[in-house]
Amino acid sequence: NAGVTQTPKFQVLKTGQSMTLQCAQDMNHEYMSWYRQDPGMGLRLIHYSVGAGITDQGEVPNGYNVSRSTTEDFPLRLLSAAPSQTSVYFCASSQTSYTEAFFGQGTRLTVV
Amino acid sequence: AQKVTQAQTEISVVEKEDVTLDCVYETRDTTYYLFWYKQPPSGELVFLIRRNSFDEQNEISGRYSWNFQKSTSSFNFTITASQVVDSAVYFCALSDIPPGSLDKLIFGTGTRLQVFP
């Protein structure tokens, strides 16, 4: 019973590089989301999805892209990494936005 | 618009003290849900409780209790007889369901609780 699997756990990027953070869940949840956690800022919503093919922007979407082609997967793409994107990223899934959310272990991303 | 405010950035207490974490929310919807999550030093996020807007009954679970007051838009969390293992960052969160729009879950900035022996 894997729950939410988020990879990688750690990543260092150079400014301007692109990368994809992977998120997969095996609970058949419709709702998936990405958050970033910065000191003093809490968890801020980047993008979210209420089902396959349906995504929307959260509070801080700039510089990130998502797609949801399957129920299980919700990758987050950094188009051109910037130092301001240095953060800890969490993927979450739940049946809906108003039921218990299950989180991945987080990805610590450093952009130099 | 949704908003969750946790004004207390950090709280320090000595073991066995009671402590209350404040959460104030804003929403224009009549149907919404409130949550508390815990993030211990190991970093994972753990669900604690969910409450819907139609149920203002307070809830107690062991040493944890929650006080939901719609009149003040608050959903406060009290730990009775705190223990060192309660040391963590606690997040309050809100999900509302605006008509004709997608529902989403947003979090407050968190309160770091440190319990000293």
PDB file of C-alpha atoms in Angstrom:
ATOM      1  CA  ASN A   1       0.000   0.000   0.000  1.00  0.00           C
ATOM      2  CA  ALA A   2       2.225   2.805  -1.294  1.00  0.00           C
ATOM      3  CA  GLY A   3      -0.141   5.785  -0.840  1.00  0.00           C
ATOM      4  CA  VAL A   4       1.427   8.871  -2.431  1.00  0.00           C
ATOM      5  CA  THR A   5       4.831   8.396  -4.010  1.00  0.00           C
ATOM      6  CA  GLN A   6       6.803  11.524  -4.747  1.00  0.00           C
ATOM      7  CA  THR A   7      10.166  11.582  -6.509  1.00  0.00           C
ATOM      8  CA  PRO A   8      12.897  12.676  -6.251  1.00  0.00           C
ATOM      9  CA  LYS A   9      13.460  13.410  -2.554  1.00  0.00           C
ATOM     10  CA  PHE A  10      16.294  15.826  -3.219  1.00  0.00           C
ATOM     11  CA  GLN A  11      17.294  17.782  -6.302  1.00  0.00           C
ATOM     12  CA  VAL A  12      19.771  20.510  -7.143  1.00  0.00           C
ATOM     13  CA  LEU A  13      19.209  22.464 -10.330  1.00  0.00           C
ATOM     14  CA  LYS A  14      21.051  25.223 -12.063  1.00  0.00           C
ATOM     15  CA  THR A  15      19.176  28.393 -12.950  1.00  0.00           C
ATOM     16  CA  GLY A  16      17.400  27.930 -16.243  1.00  0.00           C
ATOM     17  CA  GLN A  17      17.225  24.155 -16.155  1.00  0.00           C
ATOM     18  CA  SER A  18      13.901  22.382 -16.373  1.00  0.00           C
ATOM     19  CA  MET A  19      12.729  19.332 -14.504  1.00  0.00           C
ATOM     20  CA  THR A  20       9.661  17.340 -13.565  1.00  0.00           C
ATOM     21  CA  LEU A  21       8.665  16.335 -10.067  1.00  0.00           C
ATOM     22  CA  GLN A  22       6.756  13.093 -10.148  1.00  0.00           C
ATOM     23  CA  CYS A  23       3.722  12.255  -8.050  1.00  0.00           C
ATOM     24  CA  ALA A  24       1.744   9.034  -8.154  1.00  0.00           C
ATOM     25  CA  GLN A  25      -1.032   7.685  -5.947  1.00  0.00           C
ATOM     26  CA  ASP A  26      -2.614   4.266  -5.808  1.00  0.00           C
ATOM     27  CA  MET A  27      -5.776   5.140  -3.869  1.00  0.00           C
ATOM     28  CA  ASN A  28      -7.911   6.045  -6.893  1.00  0.00           C
ATOM     29  CA  HIS A  29      -8.242   9.590  -5.596  1.00  0.00           C
ATOM     30  CA  GLU A  30      -9.744  12.220  -7.867  1.00  0.00           C
ATOM     31  CA  TYR A  31      -8.212  15.266  -6.204  1.00  0.00           C
ATOM     32  CA  MET A  32      -4.472  15.893  -6.405  1.00  0.00           C
ATOM     33  CA  SER A  33      -2.460  18.980  -5.654  1.00  0.00           C
ATOM     34  CA  TRP A  34       1.004  20.449  -5.369  1.00  0.00           C
ATOM     35  CA  TYR A  35       2.176  22.730  -2.575  1.00  0.00           C
ATOM     36  CA  ARG A  36       5.407  24.462  -1.817  1.00  0.00           C
ATOM     37  CA  GLN A  37       6.584  25.046   1.729  1.00  0.00           C
ATOM     38  CA  ASP A  38       8.807  27.988   2.541  1.00  0.00           C
ATOM     39  CA  PRO A  39       9.825  29.287   5.978  1.00  0.00           C
ATOM     40  CA  GLY A  40       7.144  31.561   7.369  1.00  0.00           C
ATOM     41  CA  MET A  41       4.895  31.048   4.361  1.00  0.00           C
ATOM     42  CA  GLY A  42       3.200  27.798   5.244  1.00  0.00           C
ATOM     43  CA  LEU A  43       1.968  25.524   2.482  1.00  0.00           C
ATOM     44  CA  ARG A  44       1.040  27.425  -0.649  1.00  0.00           C
ATOM     45  CA  LEU A  45      -1.002  25.824  -3.378  1.00  0.00           C
ATOM     46  CA  ILE A  46       0.693  25.751  -6.781  1.00  0.00           C
ATOM     47  CA  HIS A  47      -1.685  23.757  -9.000  1.00  0.00           C
ATOM     48  CA  TYR A  48      -4.425  21.272  -8.377  1.00  0.00           C
ATOM     49  CA  SER A  49      -6.619  18.812 -10.225  1.00  0.00           C
ATOM     50  CA  VAL A  50     -10.121  17.543  -9.517  1.00  0.00           C
ATOM     51  CA  GLY A  51      -9.799  14.630 -11.951  1.00  0.00           C
ATOM     52  CA  ALA A  52      -8.064  13.417 -15.076  1.00  0.00           C
ATOM     53  CA  GLY A  53      -7.953  16.197 -17.654  1.00  0.00           C
ATOM     54  CA  ILE A  54      -9.027  18.933 -15.221  1.00  0.00           C
ATOM     55  CA  THR A  55      -6.462  21.207 -13.616  1.00  0.00           C
ATOM     56  CA  ASP A  56      -6.444  24.719 -12.245  1.00  0.00           C
ATOM     57  CA  GLN A  57      -4.024  27.252 -10.836  1.00  0.00           C
ATOM     58  CA  GLY A  58      -3.538  27.737  -7.144  1.00  0.00           C
ATOM     59  CA  GLU A  59      -2.017  30.653  -5.252  1.00  0.00           C
ATOM     60  CA  VAL A  60       1.494  30.571  -6.750  1.00  0.00           C
ATOM     61  CA  PRO A  61       1.339  28.981 -10.244  1.00  0.00           C
ATOM     62  CA  ASN A  62       3.911  31.081 -12.096  1.00  0.00           C
ATOM     63  CA  GLY A  63       6.878  29.113 -13.366  1.00  0.00           C
ATOM     64  CA  TYR A  64       5.127  25.757 -13.002  1.00  0.00           C
ATOM     65  CA  ASN A  65       3.114  23.588 -15.330  1.00  0.00           C
ATOM     66  CA  VAL A  66       0.941  20.534 -14.702  1.00  0.00           C
ATOM     67  CA  SER A  67      -1.142  18.031 -16.583  1.00  0.00           C
ATOM     68  CA  ARG A  68      -3.327  15.141 -15.451  1.00  0.00           C
ATOM     69  CA  SER A  69      -3.597  12.484 -18.115  1.00  0.00           C
ATOM     70  CA  THR A  70      -4.383   9.667 -15.669  1.00  0.00           C
ATOM     71  CA  THR A  71      -6.044   9.443 -12.282  1.00  0.00           C
ATOM     72  CA  GLU A  72      -2.839   8.107 -10.733  1.00  0.00           C
ATOM     73  CA  ASP A  73      -0.236  10.629 -11.867  1.00  0.00           C
ATOM     74  CA  PHE A  74       0.122  14.376 -11.415  1.00  0.00           C
ATOM     75  CA  PRO A  75       3.580  15.611 -12.439  1.00  0.00           C
ATOM     76  CA  LEU A  76       4.783  19.140 -11.736  1.00  0.00           C
ATOM     77  CA  ARG A  77       7.058  20.727 -14.318  1.00  0.00           C
ATOM     78  CA  LEU A  78       9.475  23.546 -13.655  1.00  0.00           C
ATOM     79  CA  LEU A  79       9.893  25.253 -16.984  1.00  0.00           C
ATOM     80  CA  SER A  80      13.028  27.315 -16.313  1.00  0.00           C
ATOM     81  CA  ALA A  81      14.225  27.014 -12.743  1.00  0.00           C
ATOM     82  CA  ALA A  82      14.914  30.156 -10.739  1.00  0.00           C
ATOM     83  CA  PRO A  83      16.483  30.563  -7.270  1.00  0.00           C
ATOM     84  CA  SER A  84      13.072  31.729  -6.002  1.00  0.00           C
ATOM     85  CA  GLN A  85      11.810  28.198  -6.634  1.00  0.00           C
ATOM     86  CA  THR A  86      14.124  26.791  -4.003  1.00  0.00           C
ATOM     87  CA  SER A  87      11.654  25.165  -1.652  1.00  0.00           C
ATOM     88  CA  VAL A  88      10.210  21.944  -0.314  1.00  0.00           C
ATOM     89  CA  TYR A  89       7.472  20.601  -2.558  1.00  0.00           C
ATOM     90  CA  PHE A  90       4.644  18.365  -1.424  1.00  0.00           C
ATOM     91  CA  CYS A  91       2.208  16.420  -3.521  1.00  0.00           C
ATOM     92  CA  ALA A  92      -1.122  15.463  -1.970  1.00  0.00           C
ATOM     93  CA  SER A  93      -4.092  13.359  -2.959  1.00  0.00           C
ATOM     94  CA  SER A  94      -7.586  12.902  -1.585  1.00  0.00           C
ATOM     95  CA  GLN A  95     -10.956  11.778  -2.794  1.00  0.00           C
ATOM     96  CA  THR A  96     -12.081  15.417  -2.867  1.00  0.00           C
ATOM     97  CA  SER A  97     -10.623  18.696  -1.629  1.00  0.00           C
ATOM     98  CA  TYR A  98     -12.772  18.354   1.471  1.00  0.00           C
ATOM     99  CA  THR A  99     -11.726  14.887   2.583  1.00  0.00           C
ATOM    100  CA  GLU A 100      -8.531  13.777   4.303  1.00  0.00           C
ATOM    101  CA  ALA A 101      -5.459  14.505   2.213  1.00  0.00           C
ATOM    102  CA  PHE A 102      -2.514  12.137   1.995  1.00  0.00           C
ATOM    103  CA  PHE A 103       0.867  13.676   1.353  1.00  0.00           C
ATOM    104  CA  GLY A 104       4.027  12.500  -0.284  1.00  0.00           C
ATOM    105  CA  GLN A 105       7.298  12.669   1.610  1.00  0.00           C
ATOM    106  CA  GLY A 106       8.308  15.918  -0.051  1.00  0.00           C
ATOM    107  CA  THR A 107      11.008  17.027  -2.475  1.00  0.00           C
ATOM    108  CA  ARG A 108      13.693  19.400  -1.312  1.00  0.00           C
ATOM    109  CA  LEU A 109      14.664  21.442  -4.364  1.00  0.00           C
ATOM    110  CA  THR A 110      17.589  23.817  -4.481  1.00  0.00           C
ATOM    111  CA  VAL A 111      18.135  26.098  -7.470  1.00  0.00           C
ATOM    112  CA  VAL A 112      21.601  27.595  -7.694  1.00  0.00           C
TER     113      VAL A 112
ATOM    114  CA  ALA B   1     -11.986  34.442  -1.451  1.00  0.00           C
ATOM    115  CA  GLN B   2     -10.449  31.852   0.810  1.00  0.00           C
ATOM    116  CA  LYS B   3      -8.006  32.759   3.502  1.00  0.00           C
ATOM    117  CA  VAL B   4      -6.639  31.056   6.594  1.00  0.00           C
ATOM    118  CA  THR B   5      -4.788  33.041   9.222  1.00  0.00           C
ATOM    119  CA  GLN B   6      -2.638  31.531  11.926  1.00  0.00           C
ATOM    120  CA  ALA B   7      -1.337  34.554  13.737  1.00  0.00           C
ATOM    121  CA  GLN B   8       0.854  32.625  16.157  1.00  0.00           C
ATOM    122  CA  THR B   9       4.133  31.905  14.410  1.00  0.00           C
ATOM    123  CA  GLU B  10       5.747  30.033  17.257  1.00  0.00           C
ATOM    124  CA  ILE B  11       4.677  28.944  20.733  1.00  0.00           C
ATOM    125  CA  SER B  12       6.891  27.483  23.446  1.00  0.00           C
ATOM    126  CA  VAL B  13       5.515  25.727  26.496  1.00  0.00           C
ATOM    127  CA  VAL B  14       6.770  23.452  29.212  1.00  0.00           C
ATOM    128  CA  GLU B  15       5.511  19.906  29.359  1.00  0.00           C
ATOM    129  CA  LYS B  16       2.086  19.440  30.977  1.00  0.00           C
ATOM    130  CA  GLU B  17       0.978  22.958  30.118  1.00  0.00           C
ATOM    131  CA  ASP B  18      -2.177  23.430  28.082  1.00  0.00           C
ATOM    132  CA  VAL B  19      -1.777  25.268  24.792  1.00  0.00           C
ATOM    133  CA  THR B  20      -4.244  26.666  22.251  1.00  0.00           C
ATOM    134  CA  LEU B  21      -3.427  27.198  18.607  1.00  0.00           C
ATOM    135  CA  ASP B  22      -5.564  29.801  16.892  1.00  0.00           C
ATOM    136  CA  CYS B  23      -7.025  29.606  13.411  1.00  0.00           C
ATOM    137  CA  VAL B  24      -9.192  32.251  11.744  1.00  0.00           C
ATOM    138  CA  TYR B  25     -10.647  31.689   8.306  1.00  0.00           C
ATOM    139  CA  GLU B  26     -12.408  33.669   5.591  1.00  0.00           C
ATOM    140  CA  THR B  27     -14.825  32.315   3.028  1.00  0.00           C
ATOM    141  CA  ARG B  28     -17.874  33.568   1.171  1.00  0.00           C
ATOM    142  CA  ASP B  29     -19.414  30.117   0.964  1.00  0.00           C
ATOM    143  CA  THR B  30     -21.914  28.593   3.338  1.00  0.00           C
ATOM    144  CA  THR B  31     -20.546  25.102   2.754  1.00  0.00           C
ATOM    145  CA  TYR B  32     -16.936  24.617   3.712  1.00  0.00           C
ATOM    146  CA  TYR B  33     -14.613  22.314   5.589  1.00  0.00           C
ATOM    147  CA  LEU B  34     -11.876  23.006   8.077  1.00  0.00           C
ATOM    148  CA  PHE B  35      -8.887  20.848   8.881  1.00  0.00           C
ATOM    149  CA  TRP B  36      -5.886  20.580  11.139  1.00  0.00           C
ATOM    150  CA  TYR B  37      -2.680  18.862  10.064  1.00  0.00           C
ATOM    151  CA  LYS B  38       0.480  18.141  12.025  1.00  0.00           C
ATOM    152  CA  GLN B  39       4.028  18.226  10.657  1.00  0.00           C
ATOM    153  CA  PRO B  40       6.478  16.692  13.137  1.00  0.00           C
ATOM    154  CA  PRO B  41      10.229  17.332  12.815  1.00  0.00           C
ATOM    155  CA  SER B  42      10.513  14.338  10.482  1.00  0.00           C
ATOM    156  CA  GLY B  43       8.640  16.394   7.883  1.00  0.00           C
ATOM    157  CA  GLU B  44       5.617  14.324   6.936  1.00  0.00           C
ATOM    158  CA  LEU B  45       2.134  15.835   7.071  1.00  0.00           C
ATOM    159  CA  VAL B  46      -0.443  14.066   9.190  1.00  0.00           C
ATOM    160  CA  PHE B  47      -4.196  14.623   9.175  1.00  0.00           C
ATOM    161  CA  LEU B  48      -5.729  15.369  12.582  1.00  0.00           C
ATOM    162  CA  ILE B  49      -9.338  16.430  12.103  1.00  0.00           C
ATOM    163  CA  ARG B  50     -11.960  17.639   9.650  1.00  0.00           C
ATOM    164  CA  ARG B  51     -15.020  19.700  10.485  1.00  0.00           C
ATOM    165  CA  ASN B  52     -17.809  20.855   8.158  1.00  0.00           C
ATOM    166  CA  SER B  53     -19.521  24.213   8.353  1.00  0.00           C
ATOM    167  CA  PHE B  54     -22.818  22.748   9.487  1.00  0.00           C
ATOM    168  CA  ASP B  55     -21.419  21.048  12.548  1.00  0.00           C
ATOM    169  CA  GLU B  56     -20.356  23.457  15.260  1.00  0.00           C
ATOM    170  CA  GLN B  57     -20.126  20.808  17.916  1.00  0.00           C
ATOM    171  CA  ASN B  58     -16.759  20.825  19.621  1.00  0.00           C
ATOM    172  CA  GLU B  59     -14.706  17.674  19.438  1.00  0.00           C
ATOM    173  CA  ILE B  60     -12.364  15.999  21.869  1.00  0.00           C
ATOM    174  CA  SER B  61      -9.904  13.241  21.057  1.00  0.00           C
ATOM    175  CA  GLY B  62      -7.744  12.298  23.992  1.00  0.00           C
ATOM    176  CA  ARG B  63      -5.620  15.323  24.881  1.00  0.00           C
ATOM    177  CA  TYR B  64      -6.707  17.152  21.713  1.00  0.00           C
ATOM    178  CA  SER B  65      -9.813  19.289  21.427  1.00  0.00           C
ATOM    179  CA  TRP B  66     -11.152  21.613  18.788  1.00  0.00           C
ATOM    180  CA  ASN B  67     -13.423  24.621  19.190  1.00  0.00           C
ATOM    181  CA  PHE B  68     -15.326  25.698  16.073  1.00  0.00           C
ATOM    182  CA  GLN B  69     -17.145  29.039  16.248  1.00  0.00           C
ATOM    183  CA  LYS B  70     -18.798  30.313  13.089  1.00  0.00           C
ATOM    184  CA  SER B  71     -19.649  33.622  14.767  1.00  0.00           C
ATOM    185  CA  THR B  72     -15.952  34.482  14.980  1.00  0.00           C
ATOM    186  CA  SER B  73     -14.818  32.377  11.983  1.00  0.00           C
ATOM    187  CA  SER B  74     -12.429  30.484  14.187  1.00  0.00           C
ATOM    188  CA  PHE B  75     -11.395  26.866  14.521  1.00  0.00           C
ATOM    189  CA  ASN B  76      -8.997  26.672  17.440  1.00  0.00           C
ATOM    190  CA  PHE B  77      -7.022  23.653  18.559  1.00  0.00           C
ATOM    191  CA  THR B  78      -6.152  22.947  22.191  1.00  0.00           C
ATOM    192  CA  ILE B  79      -3.656  20.433  23.470  1.00  0.00           C
ATOM    193  CA  THR B  80      -4.154  19.564  27.119  1.00  0.00           C
ATOM    194  CA  ALA B  81      -1.192  18.495  29.244  1.00  0.00           C
ATOM    195  CA  SER B  82       1.255  18.924  26.385  1.00  0.00           C
ATOM    196  CA  GLN B  83       4.049  16.449  25.820  1.00  0.00           C
ATOM    197  CA  VAL B  84       7.416  16.696  24.090  1.00  0.00           C
ATOM    198  CA  VAL B  85       6.050  14.507  21.284  1.00  0.00           C
ATOM    199  CA  ASP B  86       3.540  17.268  20.506  1.00  0.00           C
ATOM    200  CA  SER B  87       6.388  19.435  19.231  1.00  0.00           C
ATOM    201  CA  ALA B  88       5.590  20.064  15.574  1.00  0.00           C
ATOM    202  CA  VAL B  89       4.272  22.591  13.108  1.00  0.00           C
ATOM    203  CA  TYR B  90       0.486  22.633  13.060  1.00  0.00           C
ATOM    204  CA  PHE B  91      -1.434  23.774  10.013  1.00  0.00           C
ATOM    205  CA  CYS B  92      -5.035  24.861   9.771  1.00  0.00           C
ATOM    206  CA  ALA B  93      -6.653  24.459   6.339  1.00  0.00           C
ATOM    207  CA  LEU B  94      -9.879  25.361   4.553  1.00  0.00           C
ATOM    208  CA  SER B  95     -11.760  23.858   1.633  1.00  0.00           C
ATOM    209  CA  ASP B  96     -14.806  25.597   0.257  1.00  0.00           C
ATOM    210  CA  ILE B  97     -17.031  24.762  -2.667  1.00  0.00           C
ATOM    211  CA  PRO B  98     -17.920  27.930  -4.581  1.00  0.00           C
ATOM    212  CA  PRO B  99     -20.781  27.433  -7.034  1.00  0.00           C
ATOM    213  CA  GLY B 100     -19.599  26.980 -10.595  1.00  0.00           C
ATOM    214  CA  SER B 101     -15.962  26.837  -9.585  1.00  0.00           C
ATOM    215  CA  LEU B 102     -13.477  24.190  -8.626  1.00  0.00           C
ATOM    216  CA  ASP B 103     -13.062  23.481  -4.940  1.00  0.00           C
ATOM    217  CA  LYS B 104      -9.565  23.610  -3.499  1.00  0.00           C
ATOM    218  CA  LEU B 105      -7.754  23.189  -0.210  1.00  0.00           C
ATOM    219  CA  ILE B 106      -5.605  26.003   1.147  1.00  0.00           C
ATOM    220  CA  PHE B 107      -3.460  26.173   4.252  1.00  0.00           C
ATOM    221  CA  GLY B 108      -2.468  28.748   6.801  1.00  0.00           C
ATOM    222  CA  THR B 109       1.129  29.651   7.506  1.00  0.00           C
ATOM    223  CA  GLY B 110       1.368  27.216  10.408  1.00  0.00           C
ATOM    224  CA  THR B 111       2.226  27.487  14.089  1.00  0.00           C
ATOM    225  CA  ARG B 112       5.419  25.933  15.363  1.00  0.00           C
ATOM    226  CA  LEU B 113       4.863  24.414  18.796  1.00  0.00           C
ATOM    227  CA  GLN B 114       7.850  23.578  20.952  1.00  0.00           C
ATOM    228  CA  VAL B 115       7.246  21.624  24.137  1.00  0.00           C
ATOM    229  CA  PHE B 116      10.156  21.574  26.520  1.00  0.00           C
ATOM    230  CA  PRO B 117      10.647  18.901  29.196  1.00  0.00           C
TER     231      PRO B 117
END
